[in-house]
Short mmCIF file of C-alpha atoms in Angstrom, two decimals:
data_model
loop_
_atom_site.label_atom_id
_atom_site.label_comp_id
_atom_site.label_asym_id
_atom_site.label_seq_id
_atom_site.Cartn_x
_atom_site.Cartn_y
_atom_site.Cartn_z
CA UNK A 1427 35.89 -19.61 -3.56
CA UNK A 1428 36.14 -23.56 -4.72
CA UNK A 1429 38.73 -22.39 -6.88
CA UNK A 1430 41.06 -21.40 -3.77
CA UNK A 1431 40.07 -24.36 -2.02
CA UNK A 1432 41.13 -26.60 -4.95
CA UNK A 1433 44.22 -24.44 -5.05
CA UNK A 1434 44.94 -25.02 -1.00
CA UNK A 1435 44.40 -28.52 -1.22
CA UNK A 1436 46.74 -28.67 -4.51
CA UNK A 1437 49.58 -27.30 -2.60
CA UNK A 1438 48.63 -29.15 0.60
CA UNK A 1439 47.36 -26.40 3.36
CA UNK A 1440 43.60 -27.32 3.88
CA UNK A 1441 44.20 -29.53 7.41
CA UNK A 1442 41.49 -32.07 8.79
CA UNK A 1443 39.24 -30.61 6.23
CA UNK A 1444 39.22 -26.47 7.69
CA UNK A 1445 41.93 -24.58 7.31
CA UNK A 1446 45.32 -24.04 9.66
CA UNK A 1447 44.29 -21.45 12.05
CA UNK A 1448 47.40 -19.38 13.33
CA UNK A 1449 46.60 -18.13 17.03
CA UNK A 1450 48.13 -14.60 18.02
CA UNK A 1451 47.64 -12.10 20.49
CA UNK A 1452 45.14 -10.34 19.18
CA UNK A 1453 42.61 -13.39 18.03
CA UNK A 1454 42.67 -16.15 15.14
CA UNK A 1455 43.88 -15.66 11.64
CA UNK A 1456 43.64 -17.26 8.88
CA UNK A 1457 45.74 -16.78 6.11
CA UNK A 1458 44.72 -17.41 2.32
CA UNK A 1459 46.16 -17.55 -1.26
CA UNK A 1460 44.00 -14.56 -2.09
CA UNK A 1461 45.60 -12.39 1.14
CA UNK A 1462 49.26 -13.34 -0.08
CA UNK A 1463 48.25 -12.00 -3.81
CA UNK A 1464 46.53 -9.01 -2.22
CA UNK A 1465 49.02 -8.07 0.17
CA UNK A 1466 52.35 -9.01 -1.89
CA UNK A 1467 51.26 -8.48 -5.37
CA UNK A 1468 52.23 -12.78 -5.95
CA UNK A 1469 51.04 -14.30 -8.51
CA UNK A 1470 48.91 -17.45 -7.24
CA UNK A 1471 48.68 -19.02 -10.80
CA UNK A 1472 51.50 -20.27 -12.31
CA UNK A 1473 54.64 -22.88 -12.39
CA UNK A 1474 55.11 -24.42 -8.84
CA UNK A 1475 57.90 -22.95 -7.37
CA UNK A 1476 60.25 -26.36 -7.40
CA UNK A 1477 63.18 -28.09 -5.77
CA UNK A 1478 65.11 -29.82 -8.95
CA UNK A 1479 66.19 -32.99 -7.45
CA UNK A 1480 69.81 -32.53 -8.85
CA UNK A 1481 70.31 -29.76 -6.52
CA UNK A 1482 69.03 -31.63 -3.40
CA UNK A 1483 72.61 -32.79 -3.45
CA UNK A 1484 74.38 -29.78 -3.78
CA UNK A 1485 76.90 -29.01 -1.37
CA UNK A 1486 77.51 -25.40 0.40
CA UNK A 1487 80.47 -25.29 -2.24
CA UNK A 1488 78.27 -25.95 -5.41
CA UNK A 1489 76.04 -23.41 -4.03
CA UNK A 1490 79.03 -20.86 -3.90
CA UNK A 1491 80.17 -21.48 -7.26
CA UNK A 1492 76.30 -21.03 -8.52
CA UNK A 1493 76.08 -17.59 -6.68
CA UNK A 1494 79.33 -16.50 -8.13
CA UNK A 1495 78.26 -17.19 -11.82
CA UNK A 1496 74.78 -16.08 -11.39
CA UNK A 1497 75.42 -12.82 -9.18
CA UNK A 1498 79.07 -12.31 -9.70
CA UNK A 1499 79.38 -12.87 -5.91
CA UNK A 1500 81.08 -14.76 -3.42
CA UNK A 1501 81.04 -13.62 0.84
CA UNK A 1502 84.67 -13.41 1.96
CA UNK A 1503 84.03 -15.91 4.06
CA UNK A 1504 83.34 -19.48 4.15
CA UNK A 1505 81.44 -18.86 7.45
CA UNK A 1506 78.99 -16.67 5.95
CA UNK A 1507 76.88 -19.87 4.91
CA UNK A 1508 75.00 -22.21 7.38
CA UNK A 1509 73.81 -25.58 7.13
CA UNK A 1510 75.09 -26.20 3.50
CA UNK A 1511 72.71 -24.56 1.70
CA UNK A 1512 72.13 -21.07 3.89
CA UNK A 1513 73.79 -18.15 3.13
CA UNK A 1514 73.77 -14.64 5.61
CA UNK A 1515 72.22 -11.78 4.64
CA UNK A 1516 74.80 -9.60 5.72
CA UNK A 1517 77.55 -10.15 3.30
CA UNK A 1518 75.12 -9.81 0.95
CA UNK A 1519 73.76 -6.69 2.03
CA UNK A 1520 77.29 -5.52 2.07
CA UNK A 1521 78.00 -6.33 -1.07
CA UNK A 1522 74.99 -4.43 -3.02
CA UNK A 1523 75.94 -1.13 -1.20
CA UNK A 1524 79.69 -1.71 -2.14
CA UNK A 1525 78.57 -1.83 -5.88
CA UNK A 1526 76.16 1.17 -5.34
CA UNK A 1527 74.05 0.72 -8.28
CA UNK A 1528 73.46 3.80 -10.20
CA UNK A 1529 71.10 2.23 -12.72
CA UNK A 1530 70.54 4.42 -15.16
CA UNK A 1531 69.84 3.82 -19.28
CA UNK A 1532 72.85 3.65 -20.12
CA UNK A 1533 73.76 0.57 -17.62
CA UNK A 1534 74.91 -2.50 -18.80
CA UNK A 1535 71.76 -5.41 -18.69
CA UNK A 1536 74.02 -7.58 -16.91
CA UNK A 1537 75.16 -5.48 -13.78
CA UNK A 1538 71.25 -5.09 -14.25
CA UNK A 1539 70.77 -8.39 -13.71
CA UNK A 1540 73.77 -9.40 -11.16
CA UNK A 1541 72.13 -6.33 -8.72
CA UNK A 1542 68.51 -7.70 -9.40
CA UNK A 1543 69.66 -11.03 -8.32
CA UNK A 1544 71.05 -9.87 -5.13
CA UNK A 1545 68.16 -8.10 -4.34
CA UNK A 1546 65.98 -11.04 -5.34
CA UNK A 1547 68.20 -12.88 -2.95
CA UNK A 1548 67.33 -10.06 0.09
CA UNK A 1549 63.87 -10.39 -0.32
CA UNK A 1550 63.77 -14.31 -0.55
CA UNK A 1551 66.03 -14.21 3.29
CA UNK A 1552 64.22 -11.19 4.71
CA UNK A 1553 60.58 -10.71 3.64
CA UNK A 1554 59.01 -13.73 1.69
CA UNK A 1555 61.05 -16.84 3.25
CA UNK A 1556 62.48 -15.55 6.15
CA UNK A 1557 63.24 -17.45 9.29
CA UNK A 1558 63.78 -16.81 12.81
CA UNK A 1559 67.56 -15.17 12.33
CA UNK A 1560 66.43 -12.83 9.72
CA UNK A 1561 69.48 -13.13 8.07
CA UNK A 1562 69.61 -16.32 6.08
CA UNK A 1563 68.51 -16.63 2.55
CA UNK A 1564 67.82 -20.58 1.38
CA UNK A 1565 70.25 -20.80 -1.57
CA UNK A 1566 68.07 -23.30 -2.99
CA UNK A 1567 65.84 -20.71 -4.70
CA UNK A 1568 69.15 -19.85 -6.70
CA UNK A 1569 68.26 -21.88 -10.00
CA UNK A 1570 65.09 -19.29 -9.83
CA UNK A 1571 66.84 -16.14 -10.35
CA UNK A 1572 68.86 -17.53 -13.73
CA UNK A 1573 66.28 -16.58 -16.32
CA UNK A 1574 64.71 -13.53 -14.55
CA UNK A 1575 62.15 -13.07 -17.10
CA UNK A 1576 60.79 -16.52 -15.83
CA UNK A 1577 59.65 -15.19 -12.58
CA UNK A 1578 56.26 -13.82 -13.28
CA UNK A 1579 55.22 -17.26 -14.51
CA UNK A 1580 55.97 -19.09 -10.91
CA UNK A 1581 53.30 -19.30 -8.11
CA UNK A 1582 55.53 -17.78 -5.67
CA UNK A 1583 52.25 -16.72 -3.48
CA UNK A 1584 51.75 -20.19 -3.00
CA UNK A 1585 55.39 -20.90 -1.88
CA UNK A 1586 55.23 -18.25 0.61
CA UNK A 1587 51.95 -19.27 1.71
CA UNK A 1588 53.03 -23.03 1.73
CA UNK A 1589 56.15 -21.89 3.20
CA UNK A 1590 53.92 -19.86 6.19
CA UNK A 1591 51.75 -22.94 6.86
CA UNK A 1592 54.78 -25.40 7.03
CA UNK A 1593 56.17 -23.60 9.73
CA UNK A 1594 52.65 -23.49 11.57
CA UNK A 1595 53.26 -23.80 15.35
CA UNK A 1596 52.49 -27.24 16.50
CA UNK A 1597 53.87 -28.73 12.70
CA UNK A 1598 57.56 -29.91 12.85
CA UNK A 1599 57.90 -28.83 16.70
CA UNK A 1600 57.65 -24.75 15.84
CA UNK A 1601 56.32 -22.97 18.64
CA UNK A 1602 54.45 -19.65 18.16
CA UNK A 1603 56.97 -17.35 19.20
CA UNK A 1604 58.81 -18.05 16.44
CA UNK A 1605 56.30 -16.14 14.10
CA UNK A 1606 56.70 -12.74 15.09
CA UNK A 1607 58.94 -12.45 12.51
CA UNK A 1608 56.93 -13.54 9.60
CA UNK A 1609 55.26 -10.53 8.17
CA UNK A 1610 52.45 -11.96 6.88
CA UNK A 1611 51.22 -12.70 10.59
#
C-alpha cells in the first residue's frame, strides 16, 4: 500500500495528507490507482502520459493537419473542433462506420492502424477522458497514438485517474453534477 501512496503523491492526488473523497448519492468514494487498473485493465507503471511543450502551441489547424497524417482524417467541417484543440466525436464516429472495417488477415497494417487510431481517439473523448458533452476528444493526446506499439509502456491509469481527481468538484469551480458522466464514479 506505500507503494500507491508514493505513486498518488508522484502524480499529485493525495490532498491535505488523505485522499480526495468524491461525495455521491449513494455515500463517499474513493477512487485509487489500483481501482483504475482493476476496473480498466491500465497500466499504472509506466511513461507519464505527457504534454510535449511544442504542442502547447499548436493551433486547431496544426491539430487538423496531425489528424489527417496520423488517421487519414479530416471532419468536413471546420466547426467540428472546439476551443482549438477539441475535436467532436461525431464526425469521427461517422467516419469509422463510413470505412466499415472488415479487418481481416489479409488487411493492410496501415488501414489497421488509421481505424485503431480512430478508435483510440473514441475512447480517449467518450470513456477514459470524457467531459461533460460527451462528444469531445482532447486532440492533445494525438502525438500518443503515432507509434501504437508505445502505448502499453504509458501510465495511462494514472492520467485517467489524475484526470478524475482534477476535475474533483470544489477544484477549478466543478460542481458535482458534472460527474455523472464519468464512468469511473
Amino acid at each position: 500500500m506505500e507503494d500507491l501512496r508514493d505513486r498518488l503523491v508522484a502524480v499529485g492526488l493525495v490532498v491535505d495528507h488523505g485522499y480526495d473523497t468524491f461525495h455521491l448519492p449513494i455515500g463517499e468514494a474513493t477512487i485509487t490507482l489500483q481501482d483504475v487498473e482493476v476496473l480498466y485493465g491500465l497500466p499504472v507503471d509506466g511513461h507519464h502520459v505527457d504534454y510535449p511543450h511544442a504542442l502547447r502551441e499548436y493551433t486547431g489547424l496544426q491539430y487538423l493537419q496531425m489528424l489527417q497524417w496520423l488517421a487519414d482524417f479530416q471532419p468536413a467541417e471546420e466547426a467540428a473542433l472546439s476551443g482549438g484543440s477539441r475535436l467532436q466525436l461525431t464526425p469521427v464516429r461517422l467516419h469509422l462506420e463510413e470505412m466499415d472495417a472488415d479487418i481481416t488477415d489479409d488487411t493492410l497494417d496501415l488501414l489497421i492502424d488509421l481505424y485503431t487510431r480512430l478508435l483510440m481517439l473514441l475512447m480517449f473523448g467518450g470513456v477514459l477522458f470524457s467531459n461533460t458533452s460527451g462528444n469531445l476528444v482532447n486532440l492533445r493526446f494525438l502525438h500518443h497514438l503515432e507509434r501504437l506499439d508505445d502505448l502499453p509502456s504509458y501510465s495511462w491509469g494514472a492520467a485517467v485517474l489524475g484526470y478524475l481527481y482534477n476535475r474533483c468538484p470544489g477544484k477549478h469551480g466543478h460542481s458535482a453534477r458534472r460527474y455523472q458522466i464519468l464512468p469511473l464514479l
